[in-house]
mmCIF file of C-alpha atoms and ligand atoms in Angstrom:
data_model
loop_
_atom_site.group_PDB
_atom_site.id
_atom_site.type_symbol
_atom_site.label_atom_id
_atom_site.label_comp_id
_atom_site.label_asym_id
_atom_site.label_seq_id
_atom_site.Cartn_x
_atom_site.Cartn_y
_atom_site.Cartn_z
ATOM 1 C CA MET A 1 -54.566 -46.506 200.074
ATOM 2 C CA ASP A 2 -52.685 -44.604 197.221
ATOM 3 C CA ILE A 3 -52.631 -46.406 193.517
ATOM 4 C CA ASP A 4 -50.172 -48.062 190.927
ATOM 5 C CA PRO A 5 -49.468 -44.925 188.859
ATOM 6 C CA ARG A 6 -49.634 -46.924 185.883
ATOM 7 C CA THR A 7 -52.717 -49.013 185.963
ATOM 8 C CA TYR A 8 -54.777 -46.391 188.842
ATOM 9 C CA ASN A 9 -55.461 -49.619 190.372
ATOM 10 C CA LEU A 10 -55.048 -50.237 194.120
ATOM 11 C CA SER A 11 -51.037 -50.453 195.031
ATOM 12 C CA VAL A 12 -50.143 -54.035 195.802
ATOM 13 C CA ASP A 13 -47.153 -52.592 197.456
ATOM 14 C CA CYS A 14 -48.701 -49.972 199.607
ATOM 15 C CA LEU A 15 -51.190 -52.836 200.889
ATOM 16 C CA ALA A 16 -48.540 -55.353 202.003
ATOM 17 C CA GLU A 17 -46.564 -52.216 203.680
ATOM 18 C CA LYS A 18 -49.768 -51.030 204.877
ATOM 19 C CA LEU A 19 -51.122 -55.025 206.223
ATOM 20 C CA ALA A 20 -47.703 -55.313 208.051
ATOM 21 C CA GLN A 21 -48.327 -51.585 209.179
ATOM 22 C CA ALA A 22 -51.718 -52.981 210.709
ATOM 23 C CA GLU A 23 -50.036 -56.132 212.067
ATOM 24 C CA LYS A 24 -47.574 -54.415 213.990
ATOM 25 C CA ALA A 25 -50.648 -52.007 215.695
ATOM 26 C CA GLY A 26 -52.796 -55.139 216.126
ATOM 27 C CA LYS A 27 -55.006 -52.971 214.011
ATOM 28 C CA LEU A 28 -56.082 -55.689 210.630
ATOM 29 C CA PRO A 29 -58.554 -55.344 208.279
ATOM 30 C CA LYS A 30 -61.387 -57.892 208.824
ATOM 31 C CA VAL A 31 -62.243 -56.539 204.737
ATOM 32 C CA VAL A 32 -60.462 -55.485 201.528
ATOM 33 C CA VAL A 33 -62.676 -53.742 198.893
ATOM 34 C CA PRO A 34 -60.097 -53.170 195.936
ATOM 35 C CA VAL A 35 -61.627 -51.696 192.436
ATOM 36 C CA HIS A 36 -61.109 -52.513 189.375
ATOM 37 C CA MET A 37 -60.228 -49.278 188.202
ATOM 38 C CA CYS A 38 -61.896 -48.261 184.676
ATOM 39 C CA GLY A 39 -62.479 -51.955 184.020
ATOM 40 C CA GLN A 40 -59.035 -52.909 184.667
ATOM 41 C CA SER A 41 -58.754 -56.162 187.134
ATOM 42 C CA CYS A 42 -56.498 -55.160 189.802
ATOM 43 C CA ASP A 43 -53.397 -57.392 190.514
ATOM 44 C CA MET A 44 -56.014 -60.744 192.182
ATOM 45 C CA ALA A 45 -53.626 -63.362 192.175
ATOM 46 C CA ALA A 46 -51.231 -60.576 194.954
ATOM 47 C CA ILE A 47 -54.078 -58.981 197.184
ATOM 48 C CA TYR A 48 -55.179 -62.772 197.635
ATOM 49 C CA SER A 49 -52.157 -64.422 198.612
ATOM 50 C CA LEU A 50 -52.317 -61.329 200.835
ATOM 51 C CA SER A 51 -55.362 -61.638 201.739
ATOM 52 C CA GLN A 52 -54.465 -65.849 203.493
ATOM 53 C CA GLN A 53 -51.179 -64.565 204.809
ATOM 54 C CA TYR A 54 -53.138 -61.824 206.900
ATOM 55 C CA GLY A 55 -56.359 -63.360 207.568
ATOM 56 C CA PHE A 56 -58.653 -60.947 205.536
ATOM 57 C CA LYS A 57 -61.831 -61.303 202.703
ATOM 58 C CA ILE A 58 -61.578 -59.492 199.803
ATOM 59 C CA ILE A 59 -64.958 -58.106 198.275
ATOM 60 C CA GLU A 60 -63.987 -57.080 194.850
ATOM 61 C CA ASP A 61 -65.308 -53.797 193.353
ATOM 62 C CA ALA A 62 -66.615 -53.962 190.078
ATOM 63 C CA SER A 63 -69.093 -51.641 189.334
ATOM 64 C CA HIS A 64 -66.528 -50.511 186.650
ATOM 65 C CA ALA A 65 -65.564 -54.036 185.136
ATOM 66 C CA ILE A 66 -68.286 -56.329 184.425
ATOM 67 C CA GLY A 67 -67.560 -58.126 180.795
ATOM 68 C CA GLY A 68 -64.049 -57.873 181.153
ATOM 69 C CA LYS A 69 -61.218 -60.750 182.112
ATOM 70 C CA TYR A 70 -58.644 -61.307 184.094
ATOM 71 C CA LYS A 71 -55.847 -64.063 183.460
ATOM 72 C CA GLY A 72 -58.226 -64.827 181.115
ATOM 73 C CA GLU A 73 -61.430 -65.326 183.036
ATOM 74 C CA PRO A 74 -64.433 -63.543 183.337
ATOM 75 C CA ILE A 75 -63.874 -60.960 185.887
ATOM 76 C CA GLY A 76 -66.762 -61.987 188.957
ATOM 77 C CA ASN A 77 -66.144 -65.874 189.505
ATOM 78 C CA CYS A 78 -65.032 -64.972 192.733
ATOM 79 C CA ARG A 79 -61.854 -67.203 191.805
ATOM 80 C CA TYR A 80 -59.404 -64.729 193.735
ATOM 81 C CA SER A 81 -62.296 -63.316 196.275
ATOM 82 C CA ASP A 82 -65.130 -63.910 199.039
ATOM 83 C CA ILE A 83 -67.760 -61.499 196.676
ATOM 84 C CA THR A 84 -67.457 -59.853 193.747
ATOM 85 C CA ILE A 85 -69.933 -56.406 193.093
ATOM 86 C CA PHE A 86 -71.383 -54.974 189.927
ATOM 87 C CA SER A 87 -73.627 -51.773 189.512
ATOM 88 C CA PHE A 88 -76.682 -51.187 187.119
ATOM 89 C CA HIS A 89 -76.469 -47.897 187.716
ATOM 90 C CA PRO A 90 -77.381 -46.285 184.110
ATOM 91 C CA VAL A 91 -73.658 -44.620 183.119
ATOM 92 C CA LYS A 92 -72.480 -48.487 183.469
ATOM 93 C CA ILE A 93 -71.735 -51.010 180.386
ATOM 94 C CA ILE A 94 -74.944 -52.997 181.366
ATOM 95 C CA THR A 95 -77.645 -50.936 182.983
ATOM 96 C CA THR A 96 -81.026 -51.985 185.435
ATOM 97 C CA GLY A 97 -82.010 -48.704 185.867
ATOM 98 C CA GLU A 98 -81.040 -48.934 189.058
ATOM 99 C CA GLY A 99 -79.067 -51.820 190.842
ATOM 100 C CA GLY A 100 -76.482 -53.752 191.066
ATOM 101 C CA MET A 101 -75.625 -58.118 191.495
ATOM 102 C CA ALA A 102 -73.536 -60.036 193.784
ATOM 103 C CA LEU A 103 -71.188 -63.095 193.618
ATOM 104 C CA THR A 104 -70.198 -65.347 195.305
ATOM 105 C CA ASN A 105 -68.850 -68.964 194.685
ATOM 106 C CA ASP A 106 -69.755 -69.307 198.818
ATOM 107 C CA SER A 107 -73.275 -70.949 199.237
ATOM 108 C CA ALA A 108 -73.829 -70.006 202.792
ATOM 109 C CA LEU A 109 -72.398 -66.415 202.028
ATOM 110 C CA ALA A 110 -74.846 -66.094 198.585
ATOM 111 C CA ASP A 111 -78.270 -67.595 201.225
ATOM 112 C CA ARG A 112 -77.207 -64.446 203.807
ATOM 113 C CA MET A 113 -76.881 -62.034 201.204
ATOM 114 C CA GLN A 114 -80.699 -62.986 200.055
ATOM 115 C CA ARG A 115 -81.783 -62.779 203.294
ATOM 116 C CA TYR A 116 -80.177 -59.450 203.653
ATOM 117 C CA ARG A 117 -81.585 -58.409 200.284
ATOM 118 C CA SER A 118 -85.626 -59.363 201.803
ATOM 119 C CA HIS A 119 -85.745 -57.778 205.368
ATOM 120 C CA GLY A 120 -83.976 -60.896 206.986
ATOM 121 C CA ILE A 121 -87.154 -62.950 205.979
ATOM 122 C CA THR A 122 -86.467 -66.109 205.635
ATOM 123 C CA SER A 123 -89.031 -69.736 204.990
ATOM 124 C CA ASP A 124 -85.685 -72.128 205.201
ATOM 125 C CA SER A 125 -87.032 -74.878 207.652
ATOM 126 C CA ARG A 126 -82.880 -75.271 208.470
ATOM 127 C CA ILE A 127 -82.800 -71.855 209.489
ATOM 128 C CA MET A 128 -85.476 -71.675 210.652
ATOM 129 C CA GLN A 129 -85.781 -71.810 215.130
ATOM 130 C CA PRO A 130 -88.275 -74.622 216.539
ATOM 131 C CA ARG A 131 -91.306 -72.208 217.638
ATOM 132 C CA PRO A 132 -94.357 -74.942 218.984
ATOM 133 C CA ALA A 133 -96.469 -77.105 216.114
ATOM 134 C CA ASN A 134 -99.940 -75.517 216.954
ATOM 135 C CA GLU A 135 -98.565 -72.116 216.043
ATOM 136 C CA ILE A 136 -98.330 -70.790 212.405
ATOM 137 C CA TRP A 137 -94.813 -69.898 211.349
ATOM 138 C CA ASN A 138 -94.937 -69.675 207.910
ATOM 139 C CA TYR A 139 -91.975 -67.014 208.084
ATOM 140 C CA GLN A 140 -89.145 -66.305 209.979
ATOM 141 C CA GLN A 141 -87.260 -62.396 210.969
ATOM 142 C CA VAL A 142 -83.628 -64.102 211.483
ATOM 143 C CA HIS A 143 -81.625 -60.831 210.655
ATOM 144 C CA LEU A 144 -82.701 -56.554 210.431
ATOM 145 C CA GLY A 145 -82.396 -57.066 206.662
ATOM 146 C CA TYR A 146 -83.321 -54.336 204.080
ATOM 147 C CA ASN A 147 -85.365 -53.901 201.189
ATOM 148 C CA TYR A 148 -82.402 -54.984 197.960
ATOM 149 C CA ARG A 149 -84.766 -55.860 195.877
ATOM 150 C CA MET A 150 -84.350 -55.581 192.337
ATOM 151 C CA THR A 151 -88.266 -55.486 190.162
ATOM 152 C CA ASP A 152 -88.819 -57.771 187.524
ATOM 153 C CA ILE A 153 -88.821 -55.197 185.388
ATOM 154 C CA GLN A 154 -85.808 -54.114 185.629
ATOM 155 C CA ALA A 155 -84.403 -57.235 185.889
ATOM 156 C CA ALA A 156 -86.191 -57.913 182.210
ATOM 157 C CA LEU A 157 -83.704 -55.261 180.616
ATOM 158 C CA GLY A 158 -81.001 -56.646 182.821
ATOM 159 C CA VAL A 159 -80.923 -60.043 181.661
ATOM 160 C CA SER A 160 -81.581 -58.388 177.603
ATOM 161 C CA GLN A 161 -78.789 -56.068 177.860
ATOM 162 C CA MET A 162 -76.710 -59.133 179.382
ATOM 163 C CA ALA A 163 -76.576 -60.153 175.831
ATOM 164 C CA ARG A 164 -75.637 -57.757 174.214
ATOM 165 C CA LEU A 165 -72.187 -57.179 176.859
ATOM 166 C CA ASP A 166 -69.358 -58.911 174.751
ATOM 167 C CA ALA A 167 -70.336 -57.203 172.067
ATOM 168 C CA TYR A 168 -70.590 -53.518 174.025
ATOM 169 C CA VAL A 169 -66.766 -54.231 175.485
ATOM 170 C CA GLU A 170 -65.600 -55.061 171.905
ATOM 171 C CA GLN A 171 -67.085 -52.031 170.776
ATOM 172 C CA ARG A 172 -65.342 -50.659 173.379
ATOM 173 C CA HIS A 173 -61.839 -52.244 172.689
ATOM 174 C CA HIS A 174 -61.961 -50.773 168.902
ATOM 175 C CA ILE A 175 -62.343 -46.937 170.089
ATOM 176 C CA ALA A 176 -60.027 -47.364 172.985
ATOM 177 C CA GLU A 177 -58.199 -48.495 169.929
ATOM 178 C CA ARG A 178 -58.261 -45.837 168.200
ATOM 179 C CA TYR A 179 -57.509 -43.069 170.419
ATOM 180 C CA ASP A 180 -53.647 -45.100 171.765
ATOM 181 C CA ALA A 181 -53.324 -44.528 167.711
ATOM 182 C CA GLU A 182 -54.425 -41.797 167.200
ATOM 183 C CA LEU A 183 -53.343 -39.471 169.992
ATOM 184 C CA VAL A 184 -49.658 -40.827 170.842
ATOM 185 C CA ASP A 185 -48.166 -37.703 169.725
ATOM 186 C CA LEU A 186 -50.041 -35.623 172.178
ATOM 187 C CA PRO A 187 -48.235 -34.668 175.466
ATOM 188 C CA LEU A 188 -50.775 -37.293 177.165
ATOM 189 C CA GLN A 189 -50.832 -40.796 178.627
ATOM 190 C CA THR A 190 -52.819 -43.024 177.149
ATOM 191 C CA PRO A 191 -54.744 -45.971 179.184
ATOM 192 C CA TRP A 192 -51.786 -48.220 180.068
ATOM 193 C CA GLN A 193 -52.855 -52.270 179.861
ATOM 194 C CA HIS A 194 -51.590 -54.843 181.920
ATOM 195 C CA PRO A 195 -50.766 -57.841 179.395
ATOM 196 C CA GLU A 196 -52.734 -60.109 181.665
ATOM 197 C CA SER A 197 -56.042 -57.627 181.670
ATOM 198 C CA TYR A 198 -59.249 -57.447 179.322
ATOM 199 C CA SER A 199 -60.483 -53.985 180.004
ATOM 200 C CA SER A 200 -64.199 -53.833 179.980
ATOM 201 C CA TYR A 201 -62.709 -49.622 179.443
ATOM 202 C CA HIS A 202 -65.684 -48.233 181.198
ATOM 203 C CA LEU A 203 -63.595 -45.010 180.786
ATOM 204 C CA TYR A 204 -60.900 -43.739 179.095
ATOM 205 C CA PRO A 205 -59.324 -41.460 181.253
ATOM 206 C CA ILE A 206 -55.563 -39.345 179.767
ATOM 207 C CA ARG A 207 -53.741 -38.149 182.059
ATOM 208 C CA LEU A 208 -52.168 -34.968 181.041
ATOM 209 C CA LYS A 209 -48.980 -34.163 180.757
ATOM 210 C CA LEU A 210 -48.075 -30.743 182.179
ATOM 211 C CA GLU A 211 -44.508 -30.325 181.785
ATOM 212 C CA LYS A 212 -45.063 -30.547 178.489
ATOM 213 C CA SER A 213 -48.041 -28.164 177.669
ATOM 214 C CA ALA A 214 -48.887 -24.926 178.209
ATOM 215 C CA LYS A 215 -52.273 -24.883 179.016
ATOM 216 C CA SER A 216 -53.342 -26.143 182.970
ATOM 217 C CA GLN A 217 -55.780 -29.372 183.404
ATOM 218 C CA ARG A 218 -58.548 -26.784 184.051
ATOM 219 C CA GLN A 219 -57.815 -24.592 180.792
ATOM 220 C CA VAL A 220 -57.800 -28.383 178.624
ATOM 221 C CA TYR A 221 -60.829 -29.262 180.379
ATOM 222 C CA ASP A 222 -62.634 -26.169 179.991
ATOM 223 C CA GLU A 223 -61.875 -25.950 176.548
ATOM 224 C CA LEU A 224 -63.281 -29.490 175.542
ATOM 225 C CA ARG A 225 -66.061 -29.485 176.807
ATOM 226 C CA ALA A 226 -66.743 -25.448 175.143
ATOM 227 C CA ALA A 227 -65.786 -27.377 171.787
ATOM 228 C CA GLY A 228 -69.032 -29.554 173.575
ATOM 229 C CA ILE A 229 -67.137 -32.846 174.210
ATOM 230 C CA LEU A 230 -68.474 -33.842 176.762
ATOM 231 C CA VAL A 231 -65.562 -34.803 179.415
ATOM 232 C CA ASN A 232 -64.741 -35.697 183.342
ATOM 233 C CA LEU A 233 -62.888 -35.935 186.263
ATOM 234 C CA HIS A 234 -62.829 -39.686 187.299
ATOM 235 C CA TYR A 235 -62.255 -39.595 190.404
ATOM 236 C CA ILE A 236 -61.468 -37.043 192.960
ATOM 237 C CA PRO A 237 -59.196 -38.883 195.677
ATOM 238 C CA VAL A 238 -62.456 -39.974 198.222
ATOM 239 C CA TYR A 239 -60.456 -38.564 201.027
ATOM 240 C CA ARG A 240 -60.379 -35.171 200.818
ATOM 241 C CA GLN A 241 -63.905 -35.293 200.898
ATOM 242 C CA PRO A 242 -65.219 -32.796 203.502
ATOM 243 C CA TYR A 243 -66.737 -36.339 205.094
ATOM 244 C CA TYR A 244 -63.389 -37.745 204.676
ATOM 245 C CA GLU A 245 -62.173 -34.541 205.654
ATOM 246 C CA MET A 246 -64.168 -34.420 208.983
ATOM 247 C CA MET A 247 -62.533 -37.356 209.744
ATOM 248 C CA GLY A 248 -59.146 -36.040 209.997
ATOM 249 C CA PHE A 249 -57.880 -37.100 206.363
ATOM 250 C CA ARG A 250 -55.857 -34.594 204.887
ATOM 251 C CA ALA A 251 -54.369 -33.028 201.216
ATOM 252 C CA GLY A 252 -51.093 -34.913 201.679
ATOM 253 C CA TYR A 253 -52.418 -38.757 202.045
ATOM 254 C CA CYS A 254 -51.579 -40.582 198.852
ATOM 255 C CA PRO A 255 -49.838 -38.552 196.460
ATOM 256 C CA GLU A 256 -50.628 -40.636 193.610
ATOM 257 C CA SER A 257 -54.676 -40.432 193.316
ATOM 258 C CA GLU A 258 -53.714 -36.844 194.354
ATOM 259 C CA ARG A 259 -51.002 -36.614 191.197
ATOM 260 C CA TYR A 260 -53.091 -38.485 188.821
ATOM 261 C CA HIS A 261 -56.286 -36.466 189.850
ATOM 262 C CA ALA A 262 -54.523 -33.149 189.029
ATOM 263 C CA GLU A 263 -54.253 -34.663 185.486
ATOM 264 C CA GLU A 264 -56.697 -37.065 184.535
ATOM 265 C CA ILE A 265 -59.388 -36.152 182.414
ATOM 266 C CA SER A 266 -62.135 -38.505 181.007
ATOM 267 C CA ILE A 267 -62.534 -38.090 176.952
ATOM 268 C CA PRO A 268 -66.018 -40.236 175.517
ATOM 269 C CA MET A 269 -66.017 -43.781 175.600
ATOM 270 C CA PHE A 270 -69.185 -45.787 174.352
ATOM 271 C CA PRO A 271 -70.108 -48.211 172.569
ATOM 272 C CA THR A 272 -72.839 -45.577 169.979
ATOM 273 C CA LEU A 273 -69.731 -43.061 169.641
ATOM 274 C CA THR A 274 -69.991 -42.951 165.840
ATOM 275 C CA LYS A 275 -66.755 -42.848 163.678
ATOM 276 C CA SER A 276 -67.551 -39.232 162.921
ATOM 277 C CA ASP A 277 -67.664 -38.246 166.596
ATOM 278 C CA GLN A 278 -64.749 -39.592 168.020
ATOM 279 C CA SER A 279 -62.875 -38.122 164.499
ATOM 280 C CA LYS A 280 -64.099 -34.442 166.107
ATOM 281 C CA ILE A 281 -63.181 -35.385 169.370
ATOM 282 C CA ILE A 282 -60.024 -36.543 168.215
ATOM 283 C CA ASP A 283 -59.425 -33.029 166.008
ATOM 284 C CA VAL A 284 -60.506 -31.124 169.164
ATOM 285 C CA LEU A 285 -57.782 -32.619 170.790
ATOM 286 C CA HIS A 286 -54.784 -32.338 168.964
ATOM 287 C CA GLU A 287 -55.737 -28.479 168.512
ATOM 288 C CA VAL A 288 -56.088 -27.913 172.023
ATOM 289 C CA LEU A 289 -52.626 -29.587 172.883
ATOM 290 C CA ALA A 290 -51.101 -28.295 169.554
HETATM 291 C C1 PLP B 1 -71.446 -46.776 190.433
HETATM 292 C C2 PLP B 1 -70.020 -47.233 191.530
HETATM 293 C C3 PLP B 1 -69.974 -47.167 192.653
HETATM 294 C C4 PLP B 1 -71.307 -47.348 192.828
HETATM 295 O O1 PLP B 1 -72.374 -48.802 192.798
HETATM 296 P P1 PLP B 1 -74.637 -47.986 192.757
HETATM 297 O O2 PLP B 1 -74.736 -48.656 192.020
HETATM 298 O O3 PLP B 1 -74.431 -46.252 192.816
HETATM 299 O O4 PLP B 1 -74.671 -48.807 194.277
HETATM 300 C C5 PLP B 1 -69.509 -48.570 193.523
HETATM 301 N N1 PLP B 1 -68.598 -48.504 193.182
HETATM 302 C C6 PLP B 1 -68.188 -47.710 192.136
HETATM 303 C C7 PLP B 1 -66.494 -48.264 191.751
HETATM 304 C C8 PLP B 1 -68.744 -47.363 191.192
HETATM 305 O O5 PLP B 1 -68.458 -46.841 189.729
#
């Protein structure tokens, strides 16, 4: 799915168009997985309404978005989805070292996910199959599951991080506001925010206006890194990766995503970024893009 050029999220127009084509071809998807890019929610009400029309399930990939809000409510409440997932990888808003969380309001899905987490095993008598009373069946394996168990030590870290979540996200907003204000005169686009969105600001992506700059994206990226600023690029369109190219995807498939890839640079964004470090980043950006 190509992206919306303002929010960098899944384009709902593109989704609607592809669903209409898929219906004609008899190939409607079972599940759509919207990603809340950089912590800003996708247009979930619109995606939900398409799911009612075409009969697909929704799993929100909210790996970037814990602590964010959509229409005033927390991302993860599954108002417009079947399941929402968070990642607690070390680079994310809060971390448990490794791991994540799946949320749902559907108790059948919750039970099933709990069984998948631990080898498809249950000791719930409502799910276990009847067996002769003289045999001991204190548990049964009813699906093929996995070991997705988080350790108690990791969970304890997660619980203590949860208490600081709102403060972390608030701090990210202060950093974003300063970037927004102090980068305004440079040939770049700061991340546009939808009025119904409260982003968790997992990332702060700038888009270079290359037609207004003498330097290429590569040059700007290299010069920032050479100045000690650990910029990054989020992301390469997934279908340009060798694995998907082997499936037949080619450059040109999602033009908006490719334009984004050719212009984007992520500048440092984390709650412990100091005022003086942020000043340095802003100064260097002004020098590099002068
Ligand atoms: C980090 C990330 C993932 C993967 O999370 P894991 O914890 O490594 O499984 C998936 N989607 C997005 C958008 C992410 O940022």
